[in-house]
Coordinates of C-alpha atoms and ligand atoms in Angstrom, one line a residue:
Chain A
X1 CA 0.9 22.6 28.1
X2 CA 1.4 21.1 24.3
X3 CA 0.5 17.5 23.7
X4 CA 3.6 18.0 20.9
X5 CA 6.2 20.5 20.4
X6 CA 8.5 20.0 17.4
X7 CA 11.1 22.3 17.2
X8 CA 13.2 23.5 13.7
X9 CA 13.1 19.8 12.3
X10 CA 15.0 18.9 10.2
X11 CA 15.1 15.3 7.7
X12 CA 17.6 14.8 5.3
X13 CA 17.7 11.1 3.1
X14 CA 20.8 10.7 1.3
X15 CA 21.8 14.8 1.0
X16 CA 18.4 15.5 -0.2
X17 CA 16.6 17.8 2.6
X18 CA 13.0 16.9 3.0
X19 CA 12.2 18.9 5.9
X20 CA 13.6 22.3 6.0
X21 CA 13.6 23.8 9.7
X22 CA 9.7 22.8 10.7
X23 CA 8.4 24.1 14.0
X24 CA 5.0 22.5 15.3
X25 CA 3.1 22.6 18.6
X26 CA 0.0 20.9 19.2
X27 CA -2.5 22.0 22.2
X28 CA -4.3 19.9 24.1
X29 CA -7.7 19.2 22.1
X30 CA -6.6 21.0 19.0
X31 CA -7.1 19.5 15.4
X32 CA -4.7 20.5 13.0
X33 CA -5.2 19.6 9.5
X34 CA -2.1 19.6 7.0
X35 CA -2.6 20.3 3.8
X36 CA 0.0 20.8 0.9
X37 CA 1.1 19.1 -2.8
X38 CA 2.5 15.8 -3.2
X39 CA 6.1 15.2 -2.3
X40 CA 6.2 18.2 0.1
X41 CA 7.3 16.2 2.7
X42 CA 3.5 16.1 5.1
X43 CA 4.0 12.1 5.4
X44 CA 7.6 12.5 6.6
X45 CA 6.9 14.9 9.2
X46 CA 4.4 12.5 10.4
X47 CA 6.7 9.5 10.1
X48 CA 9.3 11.8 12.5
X49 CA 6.2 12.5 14.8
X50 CA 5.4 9.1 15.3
X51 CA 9.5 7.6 15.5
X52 CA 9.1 6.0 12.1
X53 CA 12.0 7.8 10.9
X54 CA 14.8 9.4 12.9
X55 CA 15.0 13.3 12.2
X56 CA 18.2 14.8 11.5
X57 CA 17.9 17.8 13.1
X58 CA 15.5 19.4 15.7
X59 CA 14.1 18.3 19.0
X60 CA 10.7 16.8 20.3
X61 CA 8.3 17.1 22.7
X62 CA 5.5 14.8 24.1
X63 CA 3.4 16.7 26.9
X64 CA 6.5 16.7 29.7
X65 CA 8.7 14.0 28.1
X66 CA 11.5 15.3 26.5
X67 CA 11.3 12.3 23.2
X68 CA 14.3 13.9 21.3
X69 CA 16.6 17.0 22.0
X70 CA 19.3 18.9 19.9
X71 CA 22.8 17.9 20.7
X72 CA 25.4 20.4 20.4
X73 CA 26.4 19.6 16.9
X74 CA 22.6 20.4 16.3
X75 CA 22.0 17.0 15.4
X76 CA 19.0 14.6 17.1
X77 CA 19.7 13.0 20.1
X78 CA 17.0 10.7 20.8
X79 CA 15.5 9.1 24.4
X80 CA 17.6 5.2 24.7
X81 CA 14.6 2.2 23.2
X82 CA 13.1 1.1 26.3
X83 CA 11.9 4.6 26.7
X84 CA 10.6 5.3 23.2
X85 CA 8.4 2.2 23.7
X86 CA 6.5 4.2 26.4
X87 CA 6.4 7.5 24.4
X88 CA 4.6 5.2 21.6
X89 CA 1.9 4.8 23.8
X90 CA 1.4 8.3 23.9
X91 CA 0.3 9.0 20.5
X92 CA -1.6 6.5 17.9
X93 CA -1.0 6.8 13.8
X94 CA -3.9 5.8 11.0
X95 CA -2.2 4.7 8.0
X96 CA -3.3 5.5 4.4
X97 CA -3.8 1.8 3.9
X98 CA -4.6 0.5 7.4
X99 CA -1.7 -2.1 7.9
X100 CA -4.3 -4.4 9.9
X101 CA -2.5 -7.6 10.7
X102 CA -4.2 -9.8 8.3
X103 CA -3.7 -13.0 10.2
X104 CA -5.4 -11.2 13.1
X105 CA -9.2 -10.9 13.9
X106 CA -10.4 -7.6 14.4
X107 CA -10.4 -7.7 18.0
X108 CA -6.9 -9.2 18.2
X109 CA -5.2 -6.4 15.8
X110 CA -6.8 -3.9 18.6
X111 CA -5.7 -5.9 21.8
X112 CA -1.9 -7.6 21.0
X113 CA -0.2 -4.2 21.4
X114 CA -1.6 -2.9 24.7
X115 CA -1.2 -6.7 26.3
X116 CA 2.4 -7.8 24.6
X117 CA 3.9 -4.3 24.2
X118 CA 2.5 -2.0 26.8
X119 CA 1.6 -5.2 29.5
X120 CA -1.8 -3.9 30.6
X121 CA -4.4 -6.1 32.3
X122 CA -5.6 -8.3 29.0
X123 CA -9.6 -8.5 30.2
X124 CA -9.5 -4.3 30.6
X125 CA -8.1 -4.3 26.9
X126 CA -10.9 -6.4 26.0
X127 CA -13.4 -4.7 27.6
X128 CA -12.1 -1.2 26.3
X129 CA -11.8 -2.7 22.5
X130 CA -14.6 -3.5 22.8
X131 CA -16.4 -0.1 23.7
X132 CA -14.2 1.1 20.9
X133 CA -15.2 -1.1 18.3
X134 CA -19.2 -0.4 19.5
X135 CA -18.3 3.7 18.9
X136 CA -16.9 2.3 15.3
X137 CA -20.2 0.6 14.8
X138 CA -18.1 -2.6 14.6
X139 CA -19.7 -4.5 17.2
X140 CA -20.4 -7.5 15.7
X141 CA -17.4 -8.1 14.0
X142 CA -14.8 -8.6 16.5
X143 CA -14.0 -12.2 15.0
X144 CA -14.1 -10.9 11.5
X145 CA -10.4 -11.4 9.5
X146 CA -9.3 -7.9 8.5
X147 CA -9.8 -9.5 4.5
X148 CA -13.4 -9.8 5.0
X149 CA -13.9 -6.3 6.0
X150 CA -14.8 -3.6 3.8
X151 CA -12.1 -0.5 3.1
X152 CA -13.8 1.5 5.1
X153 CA -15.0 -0.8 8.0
X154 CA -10.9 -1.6 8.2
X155 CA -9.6 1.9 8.4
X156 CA -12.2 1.9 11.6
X157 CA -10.6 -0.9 13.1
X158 CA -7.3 0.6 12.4
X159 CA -8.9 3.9 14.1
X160 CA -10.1 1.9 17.2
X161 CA -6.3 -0.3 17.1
X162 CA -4.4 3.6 17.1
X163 CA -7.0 4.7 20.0
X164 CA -6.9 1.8 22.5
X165 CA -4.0 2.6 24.6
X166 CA -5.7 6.0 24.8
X167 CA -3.0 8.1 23.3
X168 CA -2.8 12.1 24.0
X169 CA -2.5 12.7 19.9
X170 CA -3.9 10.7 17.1
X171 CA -2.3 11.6 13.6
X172 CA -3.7 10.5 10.3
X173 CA -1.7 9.9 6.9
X174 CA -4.6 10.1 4.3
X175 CA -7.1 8.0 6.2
X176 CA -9.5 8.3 3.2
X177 CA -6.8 8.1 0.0
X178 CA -6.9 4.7 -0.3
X179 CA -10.9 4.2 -0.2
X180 CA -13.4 4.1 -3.0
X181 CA -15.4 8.0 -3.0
X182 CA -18.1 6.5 -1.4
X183 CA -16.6 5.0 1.9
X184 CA -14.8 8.6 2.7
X185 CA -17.7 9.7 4.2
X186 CA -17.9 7.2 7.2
X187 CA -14.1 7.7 7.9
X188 CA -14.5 11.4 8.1
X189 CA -17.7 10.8 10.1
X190 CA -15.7 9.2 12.7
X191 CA -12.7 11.9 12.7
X192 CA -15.2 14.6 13.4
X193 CA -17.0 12.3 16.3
X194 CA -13.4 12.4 17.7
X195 CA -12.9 16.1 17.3
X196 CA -16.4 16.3 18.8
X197 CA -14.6 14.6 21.8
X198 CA -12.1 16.9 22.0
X199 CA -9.6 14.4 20.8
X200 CA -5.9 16.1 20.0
X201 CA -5.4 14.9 16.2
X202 CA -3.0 16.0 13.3
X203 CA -4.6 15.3 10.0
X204 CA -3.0 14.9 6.9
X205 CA -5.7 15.5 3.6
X206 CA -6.6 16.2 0.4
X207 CA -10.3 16.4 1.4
X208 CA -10.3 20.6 1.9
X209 CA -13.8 20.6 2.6
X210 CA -13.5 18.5 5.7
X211 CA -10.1 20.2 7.0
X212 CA -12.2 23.4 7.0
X213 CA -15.4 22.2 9.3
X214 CA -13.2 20.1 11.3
X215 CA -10.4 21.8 12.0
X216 CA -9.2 24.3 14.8
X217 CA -5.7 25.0 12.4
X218 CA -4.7 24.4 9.0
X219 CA -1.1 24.4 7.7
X220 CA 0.2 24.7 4.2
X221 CA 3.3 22.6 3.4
X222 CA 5.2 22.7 0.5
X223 CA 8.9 21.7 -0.1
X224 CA 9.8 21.1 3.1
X225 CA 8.4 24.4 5.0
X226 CA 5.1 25.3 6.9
X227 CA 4.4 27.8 3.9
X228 CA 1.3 29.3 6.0
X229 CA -0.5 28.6 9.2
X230 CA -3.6 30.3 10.5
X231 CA -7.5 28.9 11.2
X232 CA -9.4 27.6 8.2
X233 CA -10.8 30.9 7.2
X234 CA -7.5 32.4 7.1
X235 CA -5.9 29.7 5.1
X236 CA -8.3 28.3 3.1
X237 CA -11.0 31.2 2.7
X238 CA -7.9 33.8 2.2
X239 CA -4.7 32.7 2.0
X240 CA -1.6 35.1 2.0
X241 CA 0.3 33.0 0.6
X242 CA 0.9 32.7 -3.5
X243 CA 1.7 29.1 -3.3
X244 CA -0.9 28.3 -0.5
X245 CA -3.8 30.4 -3.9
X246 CA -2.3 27.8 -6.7
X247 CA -2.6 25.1 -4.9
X248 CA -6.3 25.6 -3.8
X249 CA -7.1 26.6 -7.1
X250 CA -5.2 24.0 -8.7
X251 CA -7.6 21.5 -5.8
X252 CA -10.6 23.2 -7.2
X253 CA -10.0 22.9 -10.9
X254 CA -10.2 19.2 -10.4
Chain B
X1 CA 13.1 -64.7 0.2
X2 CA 9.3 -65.1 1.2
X3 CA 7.5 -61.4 0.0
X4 CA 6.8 -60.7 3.6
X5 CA 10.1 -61.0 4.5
X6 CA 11.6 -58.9 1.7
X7 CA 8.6 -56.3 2.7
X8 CA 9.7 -56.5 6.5
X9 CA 13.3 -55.5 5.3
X10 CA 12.3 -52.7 2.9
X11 CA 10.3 -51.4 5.7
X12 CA 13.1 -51.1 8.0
X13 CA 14.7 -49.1 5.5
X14 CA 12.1 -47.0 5.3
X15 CA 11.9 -46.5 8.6
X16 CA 16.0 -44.8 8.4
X17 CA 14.8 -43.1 5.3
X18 CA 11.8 -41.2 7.3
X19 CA 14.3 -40.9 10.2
X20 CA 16.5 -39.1 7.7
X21 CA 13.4 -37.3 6.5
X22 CA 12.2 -35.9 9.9
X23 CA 15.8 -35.1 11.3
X24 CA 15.9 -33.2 8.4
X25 CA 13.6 -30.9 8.5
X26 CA 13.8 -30.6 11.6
X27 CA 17.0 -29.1 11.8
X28 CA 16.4 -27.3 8.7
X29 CA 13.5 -25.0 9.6
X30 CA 15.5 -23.2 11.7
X31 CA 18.9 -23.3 9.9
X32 CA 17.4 -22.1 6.8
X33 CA 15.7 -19.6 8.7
X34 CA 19.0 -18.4 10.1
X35 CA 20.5 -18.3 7.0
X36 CA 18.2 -16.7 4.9
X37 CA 18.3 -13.4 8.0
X38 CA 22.4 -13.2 7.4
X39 CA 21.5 -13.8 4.0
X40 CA 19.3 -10.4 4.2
X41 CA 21.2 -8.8 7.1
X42 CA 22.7 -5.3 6.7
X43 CA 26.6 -6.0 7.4
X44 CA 27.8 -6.9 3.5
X45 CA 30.4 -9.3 5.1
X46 CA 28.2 -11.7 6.4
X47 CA 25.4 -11.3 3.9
X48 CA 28.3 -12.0 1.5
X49 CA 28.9 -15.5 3.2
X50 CA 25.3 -16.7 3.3
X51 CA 25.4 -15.6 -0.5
X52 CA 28.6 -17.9 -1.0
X53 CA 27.1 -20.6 0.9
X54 CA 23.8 -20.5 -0.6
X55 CA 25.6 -20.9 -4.1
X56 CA 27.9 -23.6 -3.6
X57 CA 24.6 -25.8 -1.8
X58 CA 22.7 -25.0 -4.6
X59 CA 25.6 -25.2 -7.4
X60 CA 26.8 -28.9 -6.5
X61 CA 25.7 -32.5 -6.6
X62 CA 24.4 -33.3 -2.9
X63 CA 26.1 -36.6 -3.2
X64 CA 28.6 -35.1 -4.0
X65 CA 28.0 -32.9 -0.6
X66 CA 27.3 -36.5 1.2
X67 CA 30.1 -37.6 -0.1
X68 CA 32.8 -35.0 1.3
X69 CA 30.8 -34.2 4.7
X70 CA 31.4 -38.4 5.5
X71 CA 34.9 -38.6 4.1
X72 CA 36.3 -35.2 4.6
X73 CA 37.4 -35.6 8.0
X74 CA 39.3 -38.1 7.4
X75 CA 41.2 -37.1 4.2
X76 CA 41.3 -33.9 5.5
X77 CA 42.5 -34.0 8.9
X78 CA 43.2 -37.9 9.1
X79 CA 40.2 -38.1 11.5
X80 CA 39.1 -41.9 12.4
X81 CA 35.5 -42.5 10.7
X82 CA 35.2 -45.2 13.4
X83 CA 33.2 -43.0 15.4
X84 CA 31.4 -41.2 13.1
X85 CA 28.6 -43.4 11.7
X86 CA 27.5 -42.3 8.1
X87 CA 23.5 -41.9 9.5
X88 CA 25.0 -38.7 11.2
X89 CA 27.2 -37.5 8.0
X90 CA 23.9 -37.9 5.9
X91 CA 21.7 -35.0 8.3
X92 CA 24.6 -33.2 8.4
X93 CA 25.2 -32.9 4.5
X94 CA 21.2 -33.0 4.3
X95 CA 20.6 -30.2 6.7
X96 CA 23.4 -28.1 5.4
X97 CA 22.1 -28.6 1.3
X98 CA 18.2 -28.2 2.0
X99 CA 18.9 -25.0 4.4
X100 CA 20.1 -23.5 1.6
X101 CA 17.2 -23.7 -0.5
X102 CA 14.8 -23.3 2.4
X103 CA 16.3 -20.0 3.4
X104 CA 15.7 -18.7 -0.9
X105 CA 12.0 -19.3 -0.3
X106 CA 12.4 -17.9 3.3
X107 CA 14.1 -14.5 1.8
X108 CA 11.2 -14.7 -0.9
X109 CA 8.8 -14.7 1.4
X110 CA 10.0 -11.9 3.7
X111 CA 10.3 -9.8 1.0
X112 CA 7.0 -10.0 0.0
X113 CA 5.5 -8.8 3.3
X114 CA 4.7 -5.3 2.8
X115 CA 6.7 -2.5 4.6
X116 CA 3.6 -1.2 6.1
X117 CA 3.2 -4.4 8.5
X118 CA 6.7 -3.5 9.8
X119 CA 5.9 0.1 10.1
X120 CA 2.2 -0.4 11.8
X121 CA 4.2 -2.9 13.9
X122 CA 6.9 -0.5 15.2
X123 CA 4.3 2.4 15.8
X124 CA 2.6 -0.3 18.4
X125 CA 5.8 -0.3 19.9
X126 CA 6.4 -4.2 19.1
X127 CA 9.9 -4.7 19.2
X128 CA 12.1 -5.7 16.6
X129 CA 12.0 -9.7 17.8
X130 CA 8.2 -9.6 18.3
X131 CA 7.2 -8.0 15.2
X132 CA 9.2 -10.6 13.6
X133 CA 7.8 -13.8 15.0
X134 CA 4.4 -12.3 15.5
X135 CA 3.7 -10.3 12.7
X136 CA 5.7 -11.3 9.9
X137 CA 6.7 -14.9 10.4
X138 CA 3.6 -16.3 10.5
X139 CA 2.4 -14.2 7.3
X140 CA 5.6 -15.9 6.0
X141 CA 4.7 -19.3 6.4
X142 CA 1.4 -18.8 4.8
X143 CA 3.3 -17.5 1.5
X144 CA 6.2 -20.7 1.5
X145 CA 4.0 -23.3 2.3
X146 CA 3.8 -24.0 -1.6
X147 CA 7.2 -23.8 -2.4
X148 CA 8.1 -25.8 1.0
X149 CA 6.2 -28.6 -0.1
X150 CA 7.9 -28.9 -3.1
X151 CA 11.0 -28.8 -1.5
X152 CA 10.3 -31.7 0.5
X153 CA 8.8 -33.7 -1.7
X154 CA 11.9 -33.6 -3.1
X155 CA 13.7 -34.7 0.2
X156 CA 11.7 -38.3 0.1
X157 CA 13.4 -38.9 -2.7
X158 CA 16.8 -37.6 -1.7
X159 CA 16.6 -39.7 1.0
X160 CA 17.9 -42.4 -1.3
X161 CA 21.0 -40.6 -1.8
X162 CA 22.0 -42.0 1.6
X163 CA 23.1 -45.3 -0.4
X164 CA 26.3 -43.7 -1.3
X165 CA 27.6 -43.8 2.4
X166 CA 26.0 -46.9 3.2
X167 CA 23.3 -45.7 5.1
X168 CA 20.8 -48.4 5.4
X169 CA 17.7 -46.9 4.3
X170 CA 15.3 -48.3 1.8
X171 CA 16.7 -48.0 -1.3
X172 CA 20.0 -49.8 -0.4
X173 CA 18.2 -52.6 0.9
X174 CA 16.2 -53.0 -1.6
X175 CA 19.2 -52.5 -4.4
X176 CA 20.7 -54.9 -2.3
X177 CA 18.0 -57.2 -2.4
X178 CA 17.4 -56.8 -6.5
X179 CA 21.1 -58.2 -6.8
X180 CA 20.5 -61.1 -4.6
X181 CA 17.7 -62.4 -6.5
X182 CA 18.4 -60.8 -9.9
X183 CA 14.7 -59.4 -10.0
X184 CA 13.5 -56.1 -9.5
X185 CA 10.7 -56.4 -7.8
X186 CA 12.2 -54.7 -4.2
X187 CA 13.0 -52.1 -6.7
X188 CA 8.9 -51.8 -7.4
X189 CA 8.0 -52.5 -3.9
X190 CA 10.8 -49.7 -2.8
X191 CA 9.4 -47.0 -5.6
X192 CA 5.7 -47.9 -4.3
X193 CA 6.7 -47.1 -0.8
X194 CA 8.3 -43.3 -1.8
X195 CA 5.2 -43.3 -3.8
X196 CA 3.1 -43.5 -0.4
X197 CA 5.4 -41.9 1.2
X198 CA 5.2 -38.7 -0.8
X199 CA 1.1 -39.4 -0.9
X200 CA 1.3 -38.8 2.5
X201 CA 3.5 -35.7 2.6
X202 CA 1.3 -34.3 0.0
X203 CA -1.9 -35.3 1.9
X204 CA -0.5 -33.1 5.0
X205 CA 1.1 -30.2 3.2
X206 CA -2.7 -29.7 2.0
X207 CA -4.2 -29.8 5.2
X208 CA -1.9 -27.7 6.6
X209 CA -2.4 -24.6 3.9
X210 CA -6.2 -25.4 4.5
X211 CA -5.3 -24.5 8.0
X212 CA -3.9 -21.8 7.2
X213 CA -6.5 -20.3 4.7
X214 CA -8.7 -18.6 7.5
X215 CA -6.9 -15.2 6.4
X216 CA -5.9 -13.8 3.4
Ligands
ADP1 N1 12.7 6.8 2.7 C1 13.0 7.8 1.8 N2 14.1 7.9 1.2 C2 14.4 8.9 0.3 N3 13.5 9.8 0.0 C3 12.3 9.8 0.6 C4 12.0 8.8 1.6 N4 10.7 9.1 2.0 C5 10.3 10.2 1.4 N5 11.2 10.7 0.5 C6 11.1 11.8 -0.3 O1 10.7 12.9 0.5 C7 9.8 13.7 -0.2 C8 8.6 14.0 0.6 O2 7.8 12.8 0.7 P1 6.5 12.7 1.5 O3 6.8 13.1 2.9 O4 6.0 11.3 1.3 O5 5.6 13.8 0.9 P2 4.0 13.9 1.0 O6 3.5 13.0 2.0 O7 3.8 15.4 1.3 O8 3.5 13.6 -0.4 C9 9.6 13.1 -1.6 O9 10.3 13.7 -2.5 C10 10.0 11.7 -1.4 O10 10.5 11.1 -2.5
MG2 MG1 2.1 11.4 1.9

């Protein structure tokens, strides 16, 4: 069964359309990197994804819940709050620029969710946060303030803060945009350690290199449509598409 | 009048003026808190009205403000001021003046928290009230703590503005007592007590942004 199934999305803001009729269905342990210009509308399919903004159009799926369905104008119909609460617990998001709390400590930005939001048992989140922040080689800075942290040691703890209420899909926005060349490395390290783990991730990037080792599926996006789909040879190695060539070589020129 | 006596009586009225101080703010934390969400609320109507209200606080004379909060009932609606002791007129008009600015620098403040703390929030699944007063609010009060304080600095000395209804606080005592004895030296011991007064203020405003500098 899909972790996610999005079906013919559609996002318009003010009569622009921004998503044109998307369709995408996530397995269970795939990785699925999308790749595509600026402005062609990857972030706000992520944003829909993760209930950050309402589609317009289109219905979702996470694993057997039924999130949002198509009404019989065609419009979104969505699950009533209380419910959507749960559903967020069900897949984590990694921000291009983290969004810690900054008036938390590390170990508190991971924990508050799970205990205030999703009520688990406060000493099991601890423990787990723990473990989390050991795997993100992060141990000894559970009491650390999110400002005395490195770029890249915060987009770990904002890995470990998207993983702890162990969500079926983790999707990243540019998880290494915002960092200085040399901290990418320990981000992506991290992503493929996950992958390794069989972890069900959507990855937004710029970083082609990496969506090719890592990725099970990579999807071309531009102006609101998946452009072209396929595994990284396909797409990257020999793309079909004439937009998907000029924006590689375009990548490469650089 | 022996000094000690004339000091025993200023300190009286210093003790209505910090009454007026603390009631104050107490009352206004939350009011100007209030006022500065309509003030930034989606319906235009009532945004509208905190905009109006924030105007007319900010555009007048507060005596002018004490003046019509004590005496407006009763030229108004020809209500009795007998029960209605000026001490109460003076939070009312003080709450209602200071709320007004308090909510600018609240709305300053809340604008200045970027979107992605509201969006990280939401993707937790925090709800609109708890990412509010968990995630935002206290990231607020670090930002207005400098602006606060100079707000209610300010308040010490508006305190004295209470004269104009009669309130007994410190500065109509000791104006009173400067016309009994045709010297102003109440008026010196009075100024040296705001002077302390405020020292103090200022002394705890800095502790408490010292407190709150374990983040950035
Ligand atoms: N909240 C919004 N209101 C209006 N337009 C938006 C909004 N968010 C995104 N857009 C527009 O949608 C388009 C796609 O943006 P985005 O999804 O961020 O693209 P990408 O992540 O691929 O660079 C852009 O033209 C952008 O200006
Ligand atoms: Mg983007």
């Amino acid at each position: 069964m899909p972790v996610l199934e999005i079906k013919n999305l559609h996002k318009t803001f003010d009569q622009n359309e921004i998503l044109k009729g998307i369709d995408l269905t996530v397995d269970k342990g795939e990785v699925v990197s999308i790749i595509g210009p600026s402005g062609s509308g990857k972030s706000t399919l992520l944003r829909c994804a993760t209930l950050l903004e309402t589609m317009t159009k289109g219905s979702m799926k996470y694993s057997d819940t039924q999130v949002v369905t198509e009404g019989s104008d065609g419009f979104s119909v969505y699950l009533p709050p209380k419910e959507l609460t749960h559903v967020k617990a069900m897949f984590g998001l990694v921000f291009q620029n983290f969004n810690l709390f900054p008036h938390y400590s590390v170990l508190k930005n991971i924990i508050d969710a799970p205990i205030s939001v999703q009520k688990r048992n406060k000493d099991e989140v601890i423990a787990e946060a723990r473990q989390l922040l050991a795997k993100m080689g992060l141990a000894d800075r559970e009491n650390f303030y999110p400002y005395q942290l490195s770029g890249g040691q915060q987009q770990r703890v904002s890995i470990a803060r998207a993983l702890i209420n162990n969500p079926q899909i983790l999707f990243f926005d540019e998880p290494t945009s915002a960092l200085d060349p040399e901290l990418t490395g320990e981000i992506l390290k991290v992503i493929r350690e996950l992958a390794a783990m069989r972890m069900t991730m959507v990855i937004v990037t710029h970083e082609i290199e990496f969506a090719k080792n890592v990725s099970d599926r990579v999807i071309f996006m531009a102006d609101g449509v998946i452009v072209e789909q396929g595994s990284p040879q396909q797409v990257i190695q020999n793309p079909q598409q004439e937009r998907t060539r000029t924006f590689l070589a375009n990548l490469n020129k650089k | 009048m022996p000094i000690t006596n004339m000091i025993l009586q200023l300190a009286t009225g210093l003790l209505t003026s910090v009454n007026i101080f603390f009631l104050t703010l107490l009352f206004t934390f939350p009011f100007g808190l209030l006022v500065a969400l309509v003030r930034m609320s989606k319906n235009p109507f009532a945004s509208n009205i905190a905009r109006i209200y924030i105007s007319i606080m900010r555009g007048t004379p507060l005596m002018l403000q004490l003046l019509i909060v004590y005496f407006g009932p009763y030229y108004v609606f020809g209500w009795s001021l007998r029960n209605y002791p000026p001490f109460v007129a003076v939070i009312i008009a003080f709450v209602l003046n200071y709320s007004a600015y308090f909510a600018e620098i609240y709305r300053g403040g809340i604008a200045s928290i970027p979107i992605g703390q509201y969006e990280a929030a939401t993707v937790l699944g925090y709800s609109k009230q708890q990412t509010f007063f968990k995630i935002i609010l206290p990231q607020v009060i670090k930002r207005i703590v400098p602006p606060i304080t100079n707000e209610i600095i300010t308040l010490v000395k508006d305190t004295s503005l209470a004269q104009v209804i009669s309130v007994m606080e410190m500065f109509t005592i000791a104006k009173q007592i400067a016309n009994a004895q045709s010297s102003m030296v109440a008026l010196v011991v009075a100024g040296v007590f705001y002077y302390v007064f405020n020292f103090v203020v200022a002394v705890v405003m800095e502790q408490i942004e010292k407190k709150l500098d374990y983040y950035r």
